[in-house]
């Protein structure tokens, strides 16, 4: 498998967790490189369903070691909670997680600030997960963040936490919001820090040494390309680089050590939170996709907005990620539809455009140009090889790949491990 980066090519929830789990069977190490517990990656193994938020999905493969890379913003309390949840479900987590000493920490005041800011934005809100992601990355850039290295030094951590917490409490006070009880919060944090400290290490050294020893690394992306802080529909984005370049800056593994980029693409489109969504179906057709696809947020439970496949956005996403192979997900969700639509271009202010515009305002004025294609109207959920797919399903895949200039690698026809095959 060599060293592979896996990223989402749409607005998140493409099915990354499932494909990470499939590819992790061959990986020695699985590393997350950006985001935080805003992610919700679902893995179904037999009748059991796991949703991972911050811990790499490789934790479900007993032979994989998992790493939280420097590019994340990690809430220490959320790490421990997720580890104990996995332990309670029978997963052996012992000595299987390393945390970068450079990772930025999320504290309760970041979550409170995230919620307060969303409230202030009113109708213009981003629709964040309120997990403190934006404020923690803002502190990183403002050079006042607290990093995991400090978990090993309680005296320093205490002083820095109180100084930063006081600064946030002043902001809350000025806004008439509730304050954080720093002393009570510290009691929780001190115990958490003691438990996590043994996992904190220089993961950049670890990863580069592992590569030298011939081990295979799988880089687990979170969110999706159109939520990227630089390339997404700004400001309706998350606060990290979700695209493949983030795998290098978020781990300290150089681009020359990356061999492949797998892009995960849903056979239609979904989005959670606010912001433009050109192919959105705000009608009964969208509702039908939501119900059949179980399109409800894995982190917040919010109904996902649903729409047709967008070849304009997907082609651009494949370009900026340097995708070498595509995992096409949730083909089965389209099984009953007699006619499918694919967006092949955008009409903006009367002009036909074939590339994704940078401007969110422009994107919100898009009228999609659709091409219709016949549906296959057959159950695909028990199919186990590409050759056995209905001819019309193969034609849909071929047309998508032609439009997005991509190479199909994996097809998925259901949430389970077995409902996956290579092309
Ligand atoms: P991620 O954030 O990209 O990991 O995706 P999520 O886990 O948030 O959402 C994907 C959802 O689709 C999960 O509930 C998966 O179990 C489910 N899923 C993944 N692949 C397939 C598929 O091929 N067909 C169907 N019906 N469901 C799938
Ligand atoms: P996975 O990894 C879908 C969205 C939020 C919001 C925006 C900013 O499961 O694909 P944030 O809390 O990050 O500041 O919110 O980004 N968002 C996601 N949408 N899947 C995700 O993760 C997401 N993580 C964040 O809904 O619109
Ligand atoms: Mg998700």
GROMACS .gro file of C-alpha atoms and ligand atoms in nm:
model
  479
    1UNK     CA    1   0.000   0.000   0.000
    2UNK     CA    2   0.297   0.231   0.065
    3UNK     CA    3   0.228   0.570   0.227
    4UNK     CA    4  -0.123   0.680   0.139
    5UNK     CA    5  -0.315   0.996   0.215
    6UNK     CA    6  -0.693   0.959   0.231
    7UNK     CA    7  -0.906   1.272   0.200
    8UNK     CA    8  -1.269   1.368   0.136
    9UNK     CA    9  -1.346   1.530  -0.198
   10UNK     CA   10  -1.677   1.701  -0.111
   11UNK     CA   11  -1.817   1.871   0.201
   12UNK     CA   12  -1.736   1.589   0.445
   13UNK     CA   13  -1.912   1.264   0.540
   14UNK     CA   14  -1.815   1.098   0.214
   15UNK     CA   15  -1.747   0.769   0.393
   16UNK     CA   16  -1.381   0.827   0.486
   17UNK     CA   17  -1.410   0.624   0.807
   18UNK     CA   18  -1.519   0.315   0.618
   19UNK     CA   19  -1.236   0.337   0.363
   20UNK     CA   20  -0.977   0.412   0.632
   21UNK     CA   21  -1.089   0.094   0.804
   22UNK     CA   22  -1.061  -0.102   0.477
   23UNK     CA   23  -0.713   0.035   0.395
   24UNK     CA   24  -0.593   0.014   0.756
   25UNK     CA   25  -0.590  -0.364   0.729
   26UNK     CA   26  -0.266  -0.313   0.534
   27UNK     CA   27  -0.121  -0.015   0.727
   28UNK     CA   28   0.123  -0.025   1.016
   29UNK     CA   29   0.039   0.326   1.135
   30UNK     CA   30  -0.274   0.542   1.091
   31UNK     CA   31  -0.225   0.914   1.156
   32UNK     CA   32  -0.477   1.197   1.172
   33UNK     CA   33  -0.326   1.525   1.045
   34UNK     CA   34  -0.585   1.802   1.088
   35UNK     CA   35  -0.914   1.900   1.248
   36UNK     CA   36  -1.031   1.775   1.584
   37UNK     CA   37  -1.339   1.614   1.732
   38UNK     CA   38  -1.559   1.797   1.482
   39UNK     CA   39  -1.513   1.485   1.265
   40UNK     CA   40  -1.747   1.188   1.279
   41UNK     CA   41  -1.609   0.879   1.103
   42UNK     CA   42  -1.836   0.576   1.101
   43UNK     CA   43  -1.709   0.220   1.076
   44UNK     CA   44  -1.948  -0.076   1.074
   45UNK     CA   45  -1.802  -0.414   1.159
   46UNK     CA   46  -2.063  -0.688   1.141
   47UNK     CA   47  -2.354  -0.567   1.353
   48UNK     CA   48  -2.140  -0.322   1.546
   49UNK     CA   49  -2.118   0.046   1.465
   50UNK     CA   50  -1.836   0.274   1.582
   51UNK     CA   51  -1.819   0.651   1.534
   52UNK     CA   52  -1.472   0.800   1.581
   53UNK     CA   53  -1.423   1.172   1.628
   54UNK     CA   54  -1.061   1.232   1.726
   55UNK     CA   55  -0.898   0.890   1.754
   56UNK     CA   56  -0.784   0.759   1.412
   57UNK     CA   57  -1.023   0.497   1.271
   58UNK     CA   58  -0.724   0.259   1.253
   59UNK     CA   59  -0.786   0.193   1.625
   60UNK     CA   60  -1.040  -0.069   1.513
   61UNK     CA   61  -0.764  -0.273   1.344
   62UNK     CA   62  -0.569  -0.442   1.628
   63UNK     CA   63  -0.238  -0.436   1.437
   64UNK     CA   64  -0.239  -0.063   1.360
   65UNK     CA   65  -0.070   0.198   1.575
   66UNK     CA   66  -0.251   0.532   1.583
   67UNK     CA   67  -0.112   0.884   1.592
   68UNK     CA   68  -0.266   1.225   1.659
   69UNK     CA   69  -0.043   1.447   1.447
   70UNK     CA   70   0.075   1.802   1.516
   71UNK     CA   71  -0.180   1.953   1.274
   72UNK     CA   72  -0.479   1.876   1.495
   73UNK     CA   73  -0.651   2.072   1.765
   74UNK     CA   74  -0.719   1.810   2.031
   75UNK     CA   75  -0.945   1.837   2.334
   76UNK     CA   76  -0.770   1.633   2.609
   77UNK     CA   77  -1.099   1.548   2.780
   78UNK     CA   78  -1.246   1.430   2.446
   79UNK     CA   79  -0.943   1.205   2.382
   80UNK     CA   80  -0.986   1.028   2.716
   81UNK     CA   81  -1.365   1.001   2.677
   82UNK     CA   82  -1.328   0.847   2.332
   83UNK     CA   83  -1.059   0.605   2.448
   84UNK     CA   84  -1.276   0.484   2.735
   85UNK     CA   85  -1.576   0.447   2.507
   86UNK     CA   86  -1.367   0.227   2.275
   87UNK     CA   87  -1.233   0.026   2.570
   88UNK     CA   88  -1.588  -0.031   2.694
   89UNK     CA   89  -1.680  -0.163   2.348
   90UNK     CA   90  -1.401  -0.420   2.376
   91UNK     CA   91  -1.131  -0.249   2.167
   92UNK     CA   92  -0.778  -0.303   2.295
   93UNK     CA   93  -0.643   0.053   2.312
   94UNK     CA   94  -0.338  -0.017   2.528
   95UNK     CA   95  -0.015   0.137   2.400
   96UNK     CA   96  -0.176   0.204   2.064
   97UNK     CA   97  -0.207   0.584   2.063
   98UNK     CA   98   0.066   0.844   2.035
   99UNK     CA   99  -0.005   1.218   2.060
  100UNK     CA  100   0.222   1.476   1.901
  101UNK     CA  101   0.389   1.702   2.156
  102UNK     CA  102   0.322   1.985   1.909
  103UNK     CA  103  -0.054   1.936   1.890
  104UNK     CA  104  -0.263   2.236   1.996
  105UNK     CA  105  -0.505   2.172   2.282
  106UNK     CA  106  -0.874   2.264   2.293
  107UNK     CA  107  -1.009   2.370   2.630
  108UNK     CA  108  -1.364   2.431   2.749
  109UNK     CA  109  -1.326   2.806   2.694
  110UNK     CA  110  -1.270   2.743   2.320
  111UNK     CA  111  -1.598   2.550   2.301
  112UNK     CA  112  -1.782   2.823   2.494
  113UNK     CA  113  -1.639   3.091   2.266
  114UNK     CA  114  -1.734   2.889   1.955
  115UNK     CA  115  -2.095   2.872   2.077
  116UNK     CA  116  -2.104   3.240   2.176
  117UNK     CA  117  -1.967   3.354   1.841
  118UNK     CA  118  -2.219   3.142   1.649
  119UNK     CA  119  -2.498   3.301   1.856
  120UNK     CA  120  -2.366   3.648   1.777
  121UNK     CA  121  -2.356   3.572   1.404
  122UNK     CA  122  -2.727   3.490   1.408
  123UNK     CA  123  -2.853   3.407   1.059
  124UNK     CA  124  -2.497   3.446   0.923
  125UNK     CA  125  -2.360   3.168   1.146
  126UNK     CA  126  -2.121   2.906   1.004
  127UNK     CA  127  -2.314   2.620   1.162
  128UNK     CA  128  -2.005   2.487   1.341
  129UNK     CA  129  -1.999   2.174   1.552
  130UNK     CA  130  -1.929   2.397   1.856
  131UNK     CA  131  -1.630   2.182   1.948
  132UNK     CA  132  -1.400   2.485   1.979
  133UNK     CA  133  -1.216   2.412   1.653
  134UNK     CA  134  -1.205   2.768   1.511
  135UNK     CA  135  -1.104   2.940   1.835
  136UNK     CA  136  -0.827   2.684   1.903
  137UNK     CA  137  -0.678   2.728   1.552
  138UNK     CA  138  -0.712   3.107   1.596
  139UNK     CA  139  -0.505   3.082   1.917
  140UNK     CA  140  -0.246   2.871   1.733
  141UNK     CA  141  -0.210   3.139   1.465
  142UNK     CA  142  -0.211   3.416   1.727
  143UNK     CA  143   0.068   3.229   1.906
  144UNK     CA  144  -0.113   3.200   2.237
  145UNK     CA  145  -0.222   2.834   2.208
  146UNK     CA  146  -0.120   2.565   2.457
  147UNK     CA  147   0.042   2.252   2.316
  148UNK     CA  148   0.038   1.889   2.427
  149UNK     CA  149   0.402   1.912   2.541
  150UNK     CA  150   0.267   2.110   2.837
  151UNK     CA  151   0.059   1.810   2.949
  152UNK     CA  152   0.388   1.668   3.079
  153UNK     CA  153   0.451   1.973   3.296
  154UNK     CA  154   0.154   2.039   3.528
  155UNK     CA  155   0.297   2.358   3.680
  156UNK     CA  156   0.343   2.523   3.339
  157UNK     CA  157   0.008   2.391   3.216
  158UNK     CA  158  -0.173   2.528   3.521
  159UNK     CA  159  -0.023   2.874   3.481
  160UNK     CA  160  -0.091   2.892   3.106
  161UNK     CA  161  -0.443   2.751   3.138
  162UNK     CA  162  -0.533   3.008   3.403
  163UNK     CA  163  -0.380   3.297   3.205
  164UNK     CA  164  -0.564   3.202   2.884
  165UNK     CA  165  -0.884   3.113   3.069
  166UNK     CA  166  -0.880   3.455   3.239
  167UNK     CA  167  -0.843   3.625   2.902
  168UNK     CA  168  -1.143   3.432   2.768
  169UNK     CA  169  -1.347   3.505   3.082
  170UNK     CA  170  -1.291   3.876   3.020
  171UNK     CA  171  -1.435   3.832   2.670
  172UNK     CA  172  -1.733   3.637   2.809
  173UNK     CA  173  -1.791   3.904   3.075
  174UNK     CA  174  -1.786   4.185   2.818
  175UNK     CA  175  -2.044   3.994   2.612
  176UNK     CA  176  -2.266   3.926   2.916
  177UNK     CA  177  -2.209   3.549   2.879
  178UNK     CA  178  -2.148   3.289   3.152
  179UNK     CA  179  -1.790   3.260   3.278
  180UNK     CA  180  -1.585   2.940   3.304
  181UNK     CA  181  -1.504   2.825   3.659
  182UNK     CA  182  -1.130   2.792   3.601
  183UNK     CA  183  -1.050   2.625   3.933
  184UNK     CA  184  -1.314   2.353   3.884
  185UNK     CA  185  -1.204   2.303   3.525
  186UNK     CA  186  -0.840   2.275   3.631
  187UNK     CA  187  -0.919   1.987   3.869
  188UNK     CA  188  -1.058   1.791   3.572
  189UNK     CA  189  -0.774   1.895   3.348
  190UNK     CA  190  -0.496   1.804   3.591
  191UNK     CA  191  -0.623   1.446   3.616
  192UNK     CA  192  -0.667   1.425   3.237
  193UNK     CA  193  -0.315   1.558   3.174
  194UNK     CA  194  -0.163   1.294   3.403
  195UNK     CA  195  -0.337   1.016   3.207
  196UNK     CA  196  -0.243   1.150   2.865
  197UNK     CA  197   0.117   1.256   2.937
  198UNK     CA  198   0.271   0.910   2.874
  199UNK     CA  199   0.125   0.913   2.518
  200UNK     CA  200   0.276   1.252   2.430
  201UNK     CA  201   0.588   1.227   2.217
  202UNK     CA  202   0.767   1.360   1.908
  203UNK     CA  203   0.542   1.183   1.656
  204UNK     CA  204   0.725   1.347   1.364
  205UNK     CA  205   1.040   1.155   1.458
  206UNK     CA  206   0.836   0.840   1.512
  207UNK     CA  207   0.664   0.863   1.171
  208UNK     CA  208   0.981   0.940   0.975
  209UNK     CA  209   1.170   0.658   1.149
  210UNK     CA  210   0.880   0.421   1.078
  211UNK     CA  211   0.898   0.511   0.708
  212UNK     CA  212   1.273   0.446   0.708
  213UNK     CA  213   1.206   0.103   0.856
  214UNK     CA  214   0.972   0.027   0.564
  215UNK     CA  215   0.649   0.060   0.759
  216UNK     CA  216   0.337   0.178   0.577
  217UNK     CA  217   0.157   0.489   0.692
  218UNK     CA  218  -0.205   0.580   0.625
  219UNK     CA  219  -0.292   0.948   0.666
  220UNK     CA  220  -0.656   0.993   0.772
  221UNK     CA  221  -0.812   1.315   0.649
  222UNK     CA  222  -1.113   1.466   0.820
  223UNK     CA  223  -1.381   1.698   0.686
  224UNK     CA  224  -1.371   1.745   0.308
  225UNK     CA  225  -1.200   1.952   0.041
  226UNK     CA  226  -1.474   2.216   0.028
  227UNK     CA  227  -1.441   2.276   0.402
  228UNK     CA  228  -1.068   2.357   0.360
  229UNK     CA  229  -0.973   2.693   0.512
  230UNK     CA  230  -0.799   2.806   0.189
  231UNK     CA  231  -0.994   2.634  -0.087
  232UNK     CA  232  -1.342   2.591   0.063
  233UNK     CA  233  -1.642   2.820   0.037
  234UNK     CA  234  -1.490   3.071   0.279
  235UNK     CA  235  -1.605   3.172   0.539
  236UNK     CA  236  -1.832   2.864   0.550
  237UNK     CA  237  -1.540   2.631   0.611
  238UNK     CA  238  -1.359   2.462   0.895
  239UNK     CA  239  -1.032   2.610   1.024
  240UNK     CA  240  -0.773   2.366   0.887
  241UNK     CA  241  -0.628   2.246   0.557
  242UNK     CA  242  -0.835   1.940   0.485
  243UNK     CA  243  -0.665   1.883   0.150
  244UNK     CA  244  -0.376   1.642   0.091
  245UNK     CA  245  -0.105   1.905   0.147
  246UNK     CA  246  -0.222   1.916   0.508
  247UNK     CA  247  -0.092   1.561   0.553
  248UNK     CA  248   0.266   1.693   0.532
  249UNK     CA  249   0.234   2.005   0.745
  250UNK     CA  250   0.011   1.819   0.990
  251UNK     CA  251   0.257   1.536   1.056
  252UNK     CA  252   0.607   1.648   0.956
  253UNK     CA  253   0.629   1.378   0.689
  254UNK     CA  254   0.768   1.532   0.368
  255UNK     CA  255   0.581   1.526   0.031
  256UNK     CA  256   0.856   1.304  -0.110
  257UNK     CA  257   0.748   1.026   0.129
  258UNK     CA  258   0.387   1.019   0.008
  259UNK     CA  259   0.311   0.756  -0.258
  260UNK     CA  260  -0.063   0.781  -0.319
  261UNK     CA  261  -0.369   0.995  -0.252
  262UNK     CA  262  -0.706   0.823  -0.227
  263UNK     CA  263  -0.998   1.062  -0.267
  264UNK     CA  264  -1.332   0.961  -0.118
  265UNK     CA  265  -1.631   1.066  -0.323
  266UNK     CA  266  -1.999   1.005  -0.252
  267UNK     CA  267  -2.213   0.915  -0.556
  268UNK     CA  268  -2.425   1.221  -0.469
  269UNK     CA  269  -2.350   1.522  -0.247
  270UNK     CA  270  -2.419   1.623   0.113
  271UNK     CA  271  -2.330   1.916   0.334
  272UNK     CA  272  -2.384   1.994   0.706
  273UNK     CA  273  -2.393   2.350   0.837
  274UNK     CA  274  -2.435   2.676   0.648
  275UNK     CA  275  -2.289   2.793   0.319
  276UNK     CA  276  -2.349   2.759  -0.054
  277UNK     CA  277  -2.432   2.419  -0.200
  278UNK     CA  278  -2.498   2.442  -0.575
  279UNK     CA  279  -2.670   2.105  -0.630
  280UNK     CA  280  -2.878   2.107  -0.311
  281UNK     CA  281  -3.223   1.949  -0.338
  282UNK     CA  282  -3.431   2.131  -0.082
  283UNK     CA  283  -3.735   1.918  -0.172
  284UNK     CA  284  -3.880   1.566  -0.162
  285UNK     CA  285  -3.595   1.428  -0.378
  286UNK     CA  286  -3.340   1.557  -0.123
  287UNK     CA  287  -3.546   1.412   0.161
  288UNK     CA  288  -3.553   1.074  -0.016
  289UNK     CA  289  -3.171   1.074  -0.043
  290UNK     CA  290  -3.144   1.175   0.325
  291UNK     CA  291  -3.367   0.889   0.438
  292UNK     CA  292  -3.219   0.621   0.213
  293UNK     CA  293  -2.861   0.735   0.280
  294UNK     CA  294  -2.912   0.785   0.655
  295UNK     CA  295  -2.779   1.137   0.608
  296UNK     CA  296  -2.777   1.264   0.965
  297UNK     CA  297  -2.459   1.409   1.121
  298UNK     CA  298  -2.236   1.153   1.296
  299UNK     CA  299  -2.117   1.423   1.539
  300UNK     CA  300  -2.411   1.660   1.593
  301UNK     CA  301  -2.703   1.450   1.462
  302UNK     CA  302  -2.812   1.738   1.234
  303UNK     CA  303  -2.992   1.638   0.913
  304UNK     CA  304  -2.744   1.665   0.625
  305UNK     CA  305  -2.839   1.875   0.324
  306UNK     CA  306  -2.851   1.647   0.018
  307UNK     CA  307  -2.813   1.702  -0.357
  308UNK     CA  308  -2.702   1.560  -0.690
  309UNK     CA  309  -2.343   1.478  -0.780
  310UNK     CA  310  -2.141   1.791  -0.860
  311UNK     CA  311  -1.874   1.720  -1.121
  312UNK     CA  312  -1.749   2.082  -1.123
  313UNK     CA  313  -1.660   2.082  -0.754
  314UNK     CA  314  -1.530   1.723  -0.765
  315UNK     CA  315  -1.298   1.780  -1.063
  316UNK     CA  316  -1.139   2.083  -0.893
  317UNK     CA  317  -1.106   1.884  -0.569
  318UNK     CA  318  -0.930   1.598  -0.748
  319UNK     CA  319  -0.690   1.848  -0.903
  320UNK     CA  320  -0.583   2.020  -0.582
  321UNK     CA  321  -0.544   1.695  -0.390
  322UNK     CA  322  -0.346   1.514  -0.661
  323UNK     CA  323  -0.579   1.217  -0.627
  324UNK     CA  324  -0.435   0.892  -0.764
  325UNK     CA  325  -0.746   0.677  -0.704
  326UNK     CA  326  -1.109   0.735  -0.612
  327UNK     CA  327  -1.324   0.548  -0.362
  328UNK     CA  328  -1.681   0.595  -0.487
  329UNK     CA  329  -1.925   0.556  -0.200
  330UNK     CA  330  -2.294   0.491  -0.139
  331UNK     CA  331  -2.380   0.377  -0.490
  332UNK     CA  332  -2.657   0.165  -0.329
  333UNK     CA  333  -2.839   0.479  -0.213
  334UNK     CA  334  -2.918   0.553  -0.579
  335UNK     CA  335  -3.048   0.199  -0.648
  336UNK     CA  336  -3.418   0.295  -0.669
  337UNK     CA  337  -3.392   0.607  -0.881
  338UNK     CA  338  -3.514   0.594  -1.240
  339UNK     CA  339  -3.326   0.905  -1.344
  340UNK     CA  340  -3.008   1.053  -1.198
  341UNK     CA  341  -2.873   1.401  -1.251
  342UNK     CA  342  -2.509   1.505  -1.270
  343UNK     CA  343  -2.407   1.871  -1.252
  344UNK     CA  344  -2.160   1.922  -1.539
  345UNK     CA  345  -2.123   2.302  -1.528
  346UNK     CA  346  -2.240   2.610  -1.338
  347UNK     CA  347  -2.439   2.897  -1.477
  348UNK     CA  348  -2.347   3.213  -1.288
  349UNK     CA  349  -2.511   3.544  -1.376
  350UNK     CA  350  -2.594   3.412  -1.723
  351UNK     CA  351  -2.244   3.275  -1.797
  352UNK     CA  352  -2.151   2.908  -1.810
  353UNK     CA  353  -1.853   2.828  -1.584
  354UNK     CA  354  -1.669   2.495  -1.568
  355UNK     CA  355  -1.444   2.557  -1.269
  356UNK     CA  356  -1.519   2.619  -0.904
  357UNK     CA  357  -1.529   2.991  -0.818
  358UNK     CA  358  -1.346   3.107  -0.504
  359UNK     CA  359  -1.619   3.345  -0.398
  360UNK     CA  360  -1.890   3.196  -0.172
  361UNK     CA  361  -2.129   3.468  -0.279
  362UNK     CA  362  -2.084   3.375  -0.643
  363UNK     CA  363  -2.125   3.008  -0.554
  364UNK     CA  364  -2.456   3.086  -0.387
  365UNK     CA  365  -2.585   3.227  -0.720
  366UNK     CA  366  -2.500   2.912  -0.919
  367UNK     CA  367  -2.768   2.752  -1.133
  368UNK     CA  368  -2.644   2.397  -1.194
  369UNK     CA  369  -2.634   2.272  -1.552
  370UNK     CA  370  -2.753   1.912  -1.535
  371UNK     CA  371  -2.711   1.608  -1.752
  372UNK     CA  372  -2.958   1.325  -1.700
  373UNK     CA  373  -2.859   0.962  -1.694
  374UNK     CA  374  -3.074   0.652  -1.658
  375UNK     CA  375  -3.077   0.480  -1.320
  376UNK     CA  376  -3.015   0.104  -1.285
  377UNK     CA  377  -3.316   0.028  -1.057
  378UNK     CA  378  -3.155  -0.286  -0.909
  379UNK     CA  379  -3.035  -0.370  -0.560
  380UNK     CA  380  -2.654  -0.347  -0.553
  381UNK     CA  381  -2.598  -0.411  -0.181
  382UNK     CA  382  -2.501  -0.777  -0.222
  383UNK     CA  383  -2.267  -0.721  -0.517
  384UNK     CA  384  -1.905  -0.808  -0.448
  385UNK     CA  385  -1.725  -0.731  -0.772
  386UNK     CA  386  -1.715  -0.450  -1.025
  387UNK     CA  387  -1.801  -0.687  -1.310
  388UNK     CA  388  -2.129  -0.783  -1.141
  389UNK     CA  389  -2.261  -0.427  -1.120
  390UNK     CA  390  -2.561  -0.351  -1.345
  391UNK     CA  391  -2.448  -0.209  -1.680
  392UNK     CA  392  -2.625   0.121  -1.609
  393UNK     CA  393  -2.445   0.155  -1.274
  394UNK     CA  394  -2.113   0.102  -1.456
  395UNK     CA  395  -2.219   0.366  -1.708
  396UNK     CA  396  -2.291   0.612  -1.424
  397UNK     CA  397  -1.949   0.545  -1.271
  398UNK     CA  398  -1.776   0.579  -1.608
  399UNK     CA  399  -1.949   0.911  -1.679
  400UNK     CA  400  -1.860   1.051  -1.334
  401UNK     CA  401  -1.497   0.949  -1.377
  402UNK     CA  402  -1.482   1.103  -1.724
  403UNK     CA  403  -1.625   1.433  -1.597
  404UNK     CA  404  -1.402   1.455  -1.289
  405UNK     CA  405  -1.093   1.325  -1.471
  406UNK     CA  406  -1.042   1.058  -1.205
  407UNK     CA  407  -0.946   0.693  -1.179
  408UNK     CA  408  -1.183   0.464  -0.989
  409UNK     CA  409  -1.012   0.241  -0.732
  410UNK     CA  410  -1.278   0.128  -0.484
  411UNK     CA  411  -1.659   0.104  -0.507
  412UNK     CA  412  -1.881   0.089  -0.198
  413UNK     CA  413  -2.238  -0.042  -0.198
  414UNK     CA  414  -2.319  -0.043   0.174
  415UNK     CA  415  -2.178   0.055   0.513
  416UNK     CA  416  -2.013  -0.280   0.594
  417UNK     CA  417  -1.655  -0.388   0.528
  418UNK     CA  418  -1.771  -0.662   0.291
  419UNK     CA  419  -1.974  -0.419   0.080
  420UNK     CA  420  -1.660  -0.287  -0.085
  421UNK     CA  421  -1.466  -0.398  -0.391
  422UNK     CA  422  -1.175  -0.282  -0.602
  423UNK     CA  423  -1.220  -0.177  -0.962
  424LIG     P1  424  -1.696   1.025   0.706
  424LIG     O1  425  -1.710   1.143   0.796
  424LIG     O2  426  -1.645   1.062   0.572
  424LIG     O3  427  -1.618   0.914   0.770
  424LIG     O4  428  -1.844   0.968   0.683
  424LIG     P2  429  -1.958   0.948   0.795
  424LIG     O5  430  -1.924   0.830   0.877
  424LIG     O6  431  -1.985   1.076   0.867
  424LIG     O7  432  -2.085   0.924   0.703
  424LIG     C1  433  -2.090   0.819   0.611
  424LIG     C2  434  -2.212   0.731   0.647
  424LIG     O8  435  -2.242   0.647   0.538
  424LIG     C3  436  -2.189   0.640   0.763
  424LIG     O9  437  -2.311   0.621   0.832
  424LIG     C4  438  -2.143   0.509   0.699
  424LIG    O10  439  -2.172   0.394   0.777
  424LIG     C5  440  -2.227   0.510   0.575
  424LIG     N1  441  -2.169   0.446   0.456
  424LIG     C6  442  -2.040   0.441   0.415
  424LIG     N2  443  -2.030   0.382   0.295
  424LIG     C7  444  -2.156   0.350   0.258
  424LIG     C8  445  -2.213   0.289   0.141
  424LIG    O11  446  -2.145   0.256   0.044
  424LIG     N3  447  -2.350   0.274   0.140
  424LIG     C9  448  -2.429   0.313   0.243
  424LIG     N4  449  -2.560   0.294   0.232
  424LIG     N5  450  -2.378   0.370   0.353
  424LIG    C10  451  -2.245   0.390   0.360
  425LIG     P1  452  -1.611   1.454   0.881
  425LIG     O1  453  -1.465   1.427   0.909
  425LIG     C1  454  -1.916   1.741   0.771
  425LIG     C2  455  -1.857   2.153   0.911
  425LIG     C3  456  -1.956   2.208   1.012
  425LIG     C4  457  -1.957   2.354   0.972
  425LIG     C5  458  -1.811   2.379   0.934
  425LIG     C6  459  -1.727   2.443   1.044
  425LIG     O2  460  -1.703   1.367   0.957
  425LIG     O3  461  -1.634   1.456   0.734
  425LIG     P2  462  -1.623   2.348   1.269
  425LIG     O4  463  -1.688   2.286   1.390
  425LIG     O5  464  -1.525   2.258   1.202
  425LIG     O6  465  -1.567   2.484   1.297
  425LIG     O7  466  -1.745   2.371   1.165
  425LIG     O8  467  -1.756   2.253   0.900
  425LIG     N1  468  -1.791   2.027   0.950
  425LIG     C7  469  -1.820   1.908   0.897
  425LIG     N2  470  -1.915   1.872   0.807
  425LIG     N3  471  -1.829   1.649   0.818
  425LIG     C8  472  -1.732   1.685   0.906
  425LIG     O9  473  -1.634   1.600   0.943
  425LIG     C9  474  -1.727   1.818   0.952
  425LIG     N4  475  -1.647   1.885   1.039
  425LIG    C10  476  -1.687   2.013   1.035
  425LIG    O10  477  -2.083   2.148   0.998
  425LIG    O11  478  -2.034   2.371   0.855
  426LIG    MG1  479  -1.856   1.235   0.913
   0.00000   0.00000   0.00000
